[in-house]
């Protein structure tokens, strides 16, 4: 058996010792080992979900015994394109499976991780076009991240809240979120965050027909992103200026 496959490497990382497992949890840990040692070759036309099914099965068994450290390890395994499993599910569009994964992980005792999963649920609903539900999760993420002074996540949550309100036509609320995002960026020397907030303000004002204001914000965004060498963001800002 190849011990260098992703599933074998993950099993080694989990360091499960069946001799130390409580008897009432033994079946679940045995199931995890069985799924991760199963190297059955899948058909060439197997869909992407089938390719990661054994990891999801192992994840669910680990969650049944509330072994959150190992559950997080499984959810973050990198199998394809160097993407963590939960991000890969998002990229592939397997939203029900991803929602189930995130909702289970919300039981973890770590506030830092909870903000990550709340933000992930917000992104999931945003991608589905369910902006009101996205706002609910982003708002919860914002409050928790403020409580633990995780200002990087605070900034991300404010930006995503602003975009969600923007999608619903709540321009005043969106402006308020982007301005708060701008302040957080200034306070933490987050130039990329500052550029993103300015760019989004420009986009919003352009949508409202306030073109002079839009150009002002997006020119400033382009200048900042150029200074820090963030070419992708700079291109987006430049595109908005031209469109305005």
mmCIF file of N, CA, C and O in Angstrom, residues 147-214:
data_model
loop_
_atom_site.group_PDB
_atom_site.id
_atom_site.type_symbol
_atom_site.label_atom_id
_atom_site.label_comp_id
_atom_site.label_asym_id
_atom_site.label_seq_id
_atom_site.Cartn_x
_atom_site.Cartn_y
_atom_site.Cartn_z
ATOM 1 N N UNK A 147 -14.886 40.923 19.144
ATOM 2 C CA UNK A 147 -14.732 40.492 20.530
ATOM 3 C C UNK A 147 -13.353 39.942 20.837
ATOM 4 O O UNK A 147 -12.848 40.101 21.953
ATOM 5 N N UNK A 148 -12.726 39.309 19.846
ATOM 6 C CA UNK A 148 -11.386 38.736 20.075
ATOM 7 C C UNK A 148 -10.289 39.599 19.443
ATOM 8 O O UNK A 148 -9.139 39.194 19.368
ATOM 9 N N UNK A 149 -10.694 40.787 18.966
ATOM 10 C CA UNK A 149 -9.749 41.761 18.386
ATOM 11 C C UNK A 149 -8.958 41.181 17.200
ATOM 12 O O UNK A 149 -7.760 41.414 17.051
ATOM 13 N N UNK A 150 -9.665 40.424 16.385
ATOM 14 C CA UNK A 150 -9.075 39.894 15.154
ATOM 15 C C UNK A 150 -9.437 40.871 14.035
ATOM 16 O O UNK A 150 -10.430 40.713 13.339
ATOM 17 N N UNK A 151 -8.608 41.903 13.886
ATOM 18 C CA UNK A 151 -8.982 43.003 13.011
ATOM 19 C C UNK A 151 -8.875 42.660 11.528
ATOM 20 O O UNK A 151 -9.493 43.317 10.699
ATOM 21 N N UNK A 152 -8.099 41.646 11.198
ATOM 22 C CA UNK A 152 -8.061 41.210 9.805
ATOM 23 C C UNK A 152 -9.422 40.648 9.402
ATOM 24 O O UNK A 152 -9.953 40.964 8.332
ATOM 25 N N UNK A 153 -10.008 39.827 10.281
ATOM 26 C CA UNK A 153 -11.327 39.272 9.995
ATOM 27 C C UNK A 153 -12.404 40.338 10.112
ATOM 28 O O UNK A 153 -13.385 40.321 9.352
ATOM 29 N N UNK A 154 -12.240 41.274 11.051
ATOM 30 C CA UNK A 154 -13.182 42.397 11.147
ATOM 31 C C UNK A 154 -13.252 43.128 9.810
ATOM 32 O O UNK A 154 -14.331 43.419 9.289
ATOM 33 N N UNK A 155 -12.088 43.410 9.245
ATOM 34 C CA UNK A 155 -12.047 44.113 7.966
ATOM 35 C C UNK A 155 -12.701 43.327 6.846
ATOM 36 O O UNK A 155 -13.476 43.868 6.049
ATOM 37 N N UNK A 156 -12.408 42.033 6.787
ATOM 38 C CA UNK A 156 -12.991 41.188 5.743
ATOM 39 C C UNK A 156 -14.515 41.122 5.882
ATOM 40 O O UNK A 156 -15.251 41.193 4.888
ATOM 41 N N UNK A 157 -14.994 40.993 7.129
ATOM 42 C CA UNK A 157 -16.441 40.909 7.371
ATOM 43 C C UNK A 157 -17.126 42.212 6.982
ATOM 44 O O UNK A 157 -18.205 42.199 6.375
ATOM 45 N N UNK A 158 -16.519 43.352 7.317
ATOM 46 C CA UNK A 158 -17.101 44.649 6.949
ATOM 47 C C UNK A 158 -17.170 44.798 5.432
ATOM 48 O O UNK A 158 -18.175 45.281 4.893
ATOM 49 N N UNK A 159 -16.108 44.391 4.749
ATOM 50 C CA UNK A 159 -16.091 44.484 3.290
ATOM 51 C C UNK A 159 -17.199 43.627 2.678
ATOM 52 O O UNK A 159 -17.943 44.077 1.794
ATOM 53 N N UNK A 160 -17.346 42.399 3.180
ATOM 54 C CA UNK A 160 -18.355 41.494 2.631
ATOM 55 C C UNK A 160 -19.768 41.942 2.997
ATOM 56 O O UNK A 160 -20.704 41.785 2.206
ATOM 57 N N UNK A 161 -19.931 42.511 4.192
ATOM 58 C CA UNK A 161 -21.225 43.084 4.564
ATOM 59 C C UNK A 161 -21.591 44.213 3.613
ATOM 60 O O UNK A 161 -22.748 44.312 3.164
ATOM 61 N N UNK A 162 -20.613 45.065 3.320
ATOM 62 C CA UNK A 162 -20.862 46.170 2.401
ATOM 63 C C UNK A 162 -21.291 45.691 1.030
ATOM 64 O O UNK A 162 -22.251 46.213 0.445
ATOM 65 N N UNK A 163 -20.604 44.674 0.519
ATOM 66 C CA UNK A 163 -20.960 44.138 -0.795
ATOM 67 C C UNK A 163 -22.355 43.510 -0.790
ATOM 68 O O UNK A 163 -23.109 43.631 -1.757
ATOM 69 N N UNK A 164 -22.717 42.859 0.326
ATOM 70 C CA UNK A 164 -24.043 42.234 0.420
ATOM 71 C C UNK A 164 -25.135 43.291 0.452
ATOM 72 O O UNK A 164 -26.170 43.159 -0.229
ATOM 73 N N UNK A 165 -24.930 44.350 1.237
ATOM 74 C CA UNK A 165 -25.911 45.444 1.272
ATOM 75 C C UNK A 165 -26.006 46.120 -0.098
ATOM 76 O O UNK A 165 -27.096 46.491 -0.546
ATOM 77 N N UNK A 166 -24.852 46.253 -0.746
ATOM 78 C CA UNK A 166 -24.819 46.847 -2.087
ATOM 79 C C UNK A 166 -25.681 46.031 -3.048
ATOM 80 O O UNK A 166 -26.452 46.586 -3.834
ATOM 81 N N UNK A 167 -25.576 44.706 -2.977
ATOM 82 C CA UNK A 167 -26.349 43.833 -3.860
ATOM 83 C C UNK A 167 -27.852 43.986 -3.634
ATOM 84 O O UNK A 167 -28.656 43.800 -4.546
ATOM 85 N N UNK A 168 -28.226 44.321 -2.401
ATOM 86 C CA UNK A 168 -29.645 44.484 -2.064
ATOM 87 C C UNK A 168 -30.119 45.923 -2.258
ATOM 88 O O UNK A 168 -31.272 46.246 -1.975
ATOM 89 N N UNK A 169 -29.219 46.786 -2.744
ATOM 90 C CA UNK A 169 -29.607 48.176 -2.967
ATOM 91 C C UNK A 169 -29.533 49.038 -1.722
ATOM 92 O O UNK A 169 -29.996 50.190 -1.740
ATOM 93 N N UNK A 170 -28.971 48.511 -0.643
ATOM 94 C CA UNK A 170 -28.827 49.289 0.584
ATOM 95 C C UNK A 170 -27.549 50.104 0.547
ATOM 96 O O UNK A 170 -26.582 49.804 1.271
ATOM 97 N N UNK A 171 -27.537 51.144 -0.267
ATOM 98 C CA UNK A 171 -26.305 51.878 -0.533
ATOM 99 C C UNK A 171 -25.759 52.592 0.702
ATOM 100 O O UNK A 171 -24.543 52.639 0.912
ATOM 101 N N UNK A 172 -26.634 53.180 1.505
ATOM 102 C CA UNK A 172 -26.158 53.881 2.707
ATOM 103 C C UNK A 172 -25.476 52.902 3.671
ATOM 104 O O UNK A 172 -24.429 53.207 4.251
ATOM 105 N N UNK A 173 -26.079 51.732 3.848
ATOM 106 C CA UNK A 173 -25.482 50.721 4.716
ATOM 107 C C UNK A 173 -24.154 50.239 4.141
ATOM 108 O O UNK A 173 -23.184 50.008 4.882
ATOM 109 N N UNK A 174 -24.112 50.077 2.827
ATOM 110 C CA UNK A 174 -22.876 49.633 2.176
ATOM 111 C C UNK A 174 -21.765 50.666 2.366
ATOM 112 O O UNK A 174 -20.629 50.313 2.702
ATOM 113 N N UNK A 175 -22.097 51.949 2.167
ATOM 114 C CA UNK A 175 -21.101 53.012 2.343
ATOM 115 C C UNK A 175 -20.565 52.997 3.773
ATOM 116 O O UNK A 175 -19.356 53.110 4.005
ATOM 117 N N UNK A 176 -21.459 52.843 4.736
ATOM 118 C CA UNK A 176 -21.056 52.807 6.139
ATOM 119 C C UNK A 176 -20.074 51.661 6.404
ATOM 120 O O UNK A 176 -19.065 51.828 7.097
ATOM 121 N N UNK A 177 -20.365 50.483 5.830
ATOM 122 C CA UNK A 177 -19.469 49.325 5.998
ATOM 123 C C UNK A 177 -18.104 49.584 5.370
ATOM 124 O O UNK A 177 -17.062 49.305 5.976
ATOM 125 N N UNK A 178 -18.094 50.129 4.157
ATOM 126 C CA UNK A 178 -16.829 50.374 3.469
ATOM 127 C C UNK A 178 -16.003 51.444 4.188
ATOM 128 O O UNK A 178 -14.771 51.343 4.252
ATOM 129 N N UNK A 179 -16.680 52.462 4.741
ATOM 130 C CA UNK A 179 -15.956 53.498 5.485
ATOM 131 C C UNK A 179 -15.362 52.921 6.771
ATOM 132 O O UNK A 179 -14.226 53.250 7.140
ATOM 133 N N UNK A 180 -16.118 52.060 7.449
ATOM 134 C CA UNK A 180 -15.568 51.387 8.630
ATOM 135 C C UNK A 180 -14.380 50.516 8.248
ATOM 136 O O UNK A 180 -13.382 50.434 8.974
ATOM 137 N N UNK A 181 -14.505 49.852 7.097
ATOM 138 C CA UNK A 181 -13.399 49.016 6.605
ATOM 139 C C UNK A 181 -12.163 49.867 6.355
ATOM 140 O O UNK A 181 -11.029 49.455 6.644
ATOM 141 N N UNK A 182 -12.384 51.053 5.837
ATOM 142 C CA UNK A 182 -11.291 51.972 5.549
ATOM 143 C C UNK A 182 -10.572 52.371 6.842
ATOM 144 O O UNK A 182 -9.331 52.387 6.907
ATOM 145 N N UNK A 183 -11.326 52.673 7.876
ATOM 146 C CA UNK A 183 -10.745 53.071 9.163
ATOM 147 C C UNK A 183 -9.921 51.928 9.754
ATOM 148 O O UNK A 183 -8.802 52.133 10.242
ATOM 149 N N UNK A 184 -10.480 50.700 9.705
ATOM 150 C CA UNK A 184 -9.749 49.527 10.214
ATOM 151 C C UNK A 184 -8.429 49.364 9.458
ATOM 152 O O UNK A 184 -7.382 49.058 10.047
ATOM 153 N N UNK A 185 -8.471 49.574 8.144
ATOM 154 C CA UNK A 185 -7.254 49.443 7.332
ATOM 155 C C UNK A 185 -6.226 50.500 7.735
ATOM 156 O O UNK A 185 -5.032 50.195 7.879
ATOM 157 N N UNK A 186 -6.679 51.736 7.926
ATOM 158 C CA UNK A 186 -5.756 52.811 8.335
ATOM 159 C C UNK A 186 -5.111 52.490 9.682
ATOM 160 O O UNK A 186 -3.914 52.682 9.873
ATOM 161 N N UNK A 187 -5.924 52.016 10.617
ATOM 162 C CA UNK A 187 -5.435 51.754 11.969
ATOM 163 C C UNK A 187 -4.437 50.600 12.028
ATOM 164 O O UNK A 187 -3.633 50.516 12.960
ATOM 165 N N UNK A 188 -4.496 49.708 11.038
ATOM 166 C CA UNK A 188 -3.652 48.519 11.060
ATOM 167 C C UNK A 188 -2.646 48.471 9.913
ATOM 168 O O UNK A 188 -2.076 47.416 9.635
ATOM 169 N N UNK A 189 -2.445 49.628 9.259
ATOM 170 C CA UNK A 189 -1.490 49.709 8.143
ATOM 171 C C UNK A 189 -1.742 48.633 7.094
ATOM 172 O O UNK A 189 -0.812 48.029 6.547
ATOM 173 N N UNK A 190 -3.017 48.388 6.836
ATOM 174 C CA UNK A 190 -3.431 47.367 5.874
ATOM 175 C C UNK A 190 -3.690 48.053 4.534
ATOM 176 O O UNK A 190 -4.807 48.476 4.237
ATOM 177 N N UNK A 191 -2.646 48.172 3.726
ATOM 178 C CA UNK A 191 -2.759 48.932 2.481
ATOM 179 C C UNK A 191 -3.635 48.217 1.453
ATOM 180 O O UNK A 191 -4.379 48.855 0.692
ATOM 181 N N UNK A 192 -3.540 46.901 1.421
ATOM 182 C CA UNK A 192 -4.394 46.160 0.489
ATOM 183 C C UNK A 192 -5.865 46.322 0.873
ATOM 184 O O UNK A 192 -6.726 46.511 0.016
ATOM 185 N N UNK A 193 -6.146 46.267 2.185
ATOM 186 C CA UNK A 193 -7.518 46.478 2.640
ATOM 187 C C UNK A 193 -7.997 47.883 2.356
ATOM 188 O O UNK A 193 -9.163 48.094 1.985
ATOM 189 N N UNK A 194 -7.102 48.862 2.511
ATOM 190 C CA UNK A 194 -7.446 50.249 2.202
ATOM 191 C C UNK A 194 -7.785 50.392 0.724
ATOM 192 O O UNK A 194 -8.788 51.017 0.354
ATOM 193 N N UNK A 195 -6.957 49.779 -0.124
ATOM 194 C CA UNK A 195 -7.216 49.848 -1.558
ATOM 195 C C UNK A 195 -8.532 49.214 -1.941
ATOM 196 O O UNK A 195 -9.279 49.746 -2.773
ATOM 197 N N UNK A 196 -8.852 48.078 -1.306
ATOM 198 C CA UNK A 196 -10.106 47.384 -1.608
ATOM 199 C C UNK A 196 -11.305 48.216 -1.178
ATOM 200 O O UNK A 196 -12.307 48.311 -1.900
ATOM 201 N N UNK A 197 -11.209 48.831 0.016
ATOM 202 C CA UNK A 197 -12.325 49.652 0.512
ATOM 203 C C UNK A 197 -12.551 50.856 -0.395
ATOM 204 O O UNK A 197 -13.697 51.200 -0.731
ATOM 205 N N UNK A 198 -11.471 51.516 -0.795
ATOM 206 C CA UNK A 198 -11.591 52.664 -1.694
ATOM 207 C C UNK A 198 -12.183 52.249 -3.039
ATOM 208 O O UNK A 198 -13.023 52.955 -3.612
ATOM 209 N N UNK A 199 -11.740 51.104 -3.535
ATOM 210 C CA UNK A 199 -12.245 50.607 -4.810
ATOM 211 C C UNK A 199 -13.751 50.326 -4.733
ATOM 212 O O UNK A 199 -14.513 50.678 -5.640
ATOM 213 N N UNK A 200 -14.188 49.716 -3.626
ATOM 214 C CA UNK A 200 -15.606 49.411 -3.475
ATOM 215 C C UNK A 200 -16.444 50.673 -3.313
ATOM 216 O O UNK A 200 -17.578 50.742 -3.802
ATOM 217 N N UNK A 201 -15.896 51.673 -2.624
ATOM 218 C CA UNK A 201 -16.595 52.953 -2.531
ATOM 219 C C UNK A 201 -16.739 53.580 -3.918
ATOM 220 O O UNK A 201 -17.796 54.134 -4.257
ATOM 221 N N UNK A 202 -15.684 53.486 -4.700
ATOM 222 C CA UNK A 202 -15.768 54.005 -6.067
ATOM 223 C C UNK A 202 -16.813 53.289 -6.887
ATOM 224 O O UNK A 202 -17.584 53.908 -7.635
ATOM 225 N N UNK A 203 -16.861 51.969 -6.763
ATOM 226 C CA UNK A 203 -17.861 51.176 -7.486
ATOM 227 C C UNK A 203 -19.267 51.611 -7.087
ATOM 228 O O UNK A 203 -20.149 51.786 -7.932
ATOM 229 N N UNK A 204 -19.476 51.797 -5.794
ATOM 230 C CA UNK A 204 -20.799 52.159 -5.302
ATOM 231 C C UNK A 204 -21.216 53.541 -5.819
ATOM 232 O O UNK A 204 -22.343 53.730 -6.299
ATOM 233 N N UNK A 205 -20.303 54.504 -5.728
ATOM 234 C CA UNK A 205 -20.646 55.848 -6.201
ATOM 235 C C UNK A 205 -20.865 55.875 -7.714
ATOM 236 O O UNK A 205 -21.713 56.619 -8.211
ATOM 237 N N UNK A 206 -20.121 55.050 -8.431
ATOM 238 C CA UNK A 206 -20.326 54.957 -9.871
ATOM 239 C C UNK A 206 -21.720 54.431 -10.175
ATOM 240 O O UNK A 206 -22.414 54.925 -11.073
ATOM 241 N N UNK A 207 -22.157 53.432 -9.425
ATOM 242 C CA UNK A 207 -23.502 52.865 -9.602
ATOM 243 C C UNK A 207 -24.574 53.919 -9.346
ATOM 244 O O UNK A 207 -25.624 53.925 -9.994
ATOM 245 N N UNK A 208 -24.303 54.821 -8.412
ATOM 246 C CA UNK A 208 -25.251 55.890 -8.092
ATOM 247 C C UNK A 208 -25.169 57.054 -9.075
ATOM 248 O O UNK A 208 -25.926 58.015 -8.964
ATOM 249 N N UNK A 209 -24.236 56.983 -10.025
ATOM 250 C CA UNK A 209 -24.086 58.070 -10.989
ATOM 251 C C UNK A 209 -23.235 59.218 -10.483
ATOM 252 O O UNK A 209 -23.164 60.271 -11.121
ATOM 253 N N UNK A 210 -22.560 59.026 -9.352
ATOM 254 C CA UNK A 210 -21.700 60.067 -8.789
ATOM 255 C C UNK A 210 -20.277 59.838 -9.298
ATOM 256 O O UNK A 210 -19.388 59.376 -8.575
ATOM 257 N N UNK A 211 -20.078 60.168 -10.567
ATOM 258 C CA UNK A 211 -18.869 59.734 -11.257
ATOM 259 C C UNK A 211 -17.599 60.441 -10.775
ATOM 260 O O UNK A 211 -16.529 59.823 -10.718
ATOM 261 N N UNK A 212 -17.687 61.717 -10.461
ATOM 262 C CA UNK A 212 -16.494 62.423 -9.979
ATOM 263 C C UNK A 212 -15.990 61.799 -8.676
ATOM 264 O O UNK A 212 -14.785 61.601 -8.482
ATOM 265 N N UNK A 213 -16.931 61.513 -7.791
ATOM 266 C CA UNK A 213 -16.576 60.898 -6.521
ATOM 267 C C UNK A 213 -16.002 59.502 -6.763
ATOM 268 O O UNK A 213 -15.036 59.080 -6.116
ATOM 269 N N UNK A 214 -16.621 58.753 -7.683
ATOM 270 C CA UNK A 214 -16.156 57.401 -7.997
ATOM 271 C C UNK A 214 -14.720 57.426 -8.503
ATOM 272 O O UNK A 214 -13.868 56.634 -8.068
#
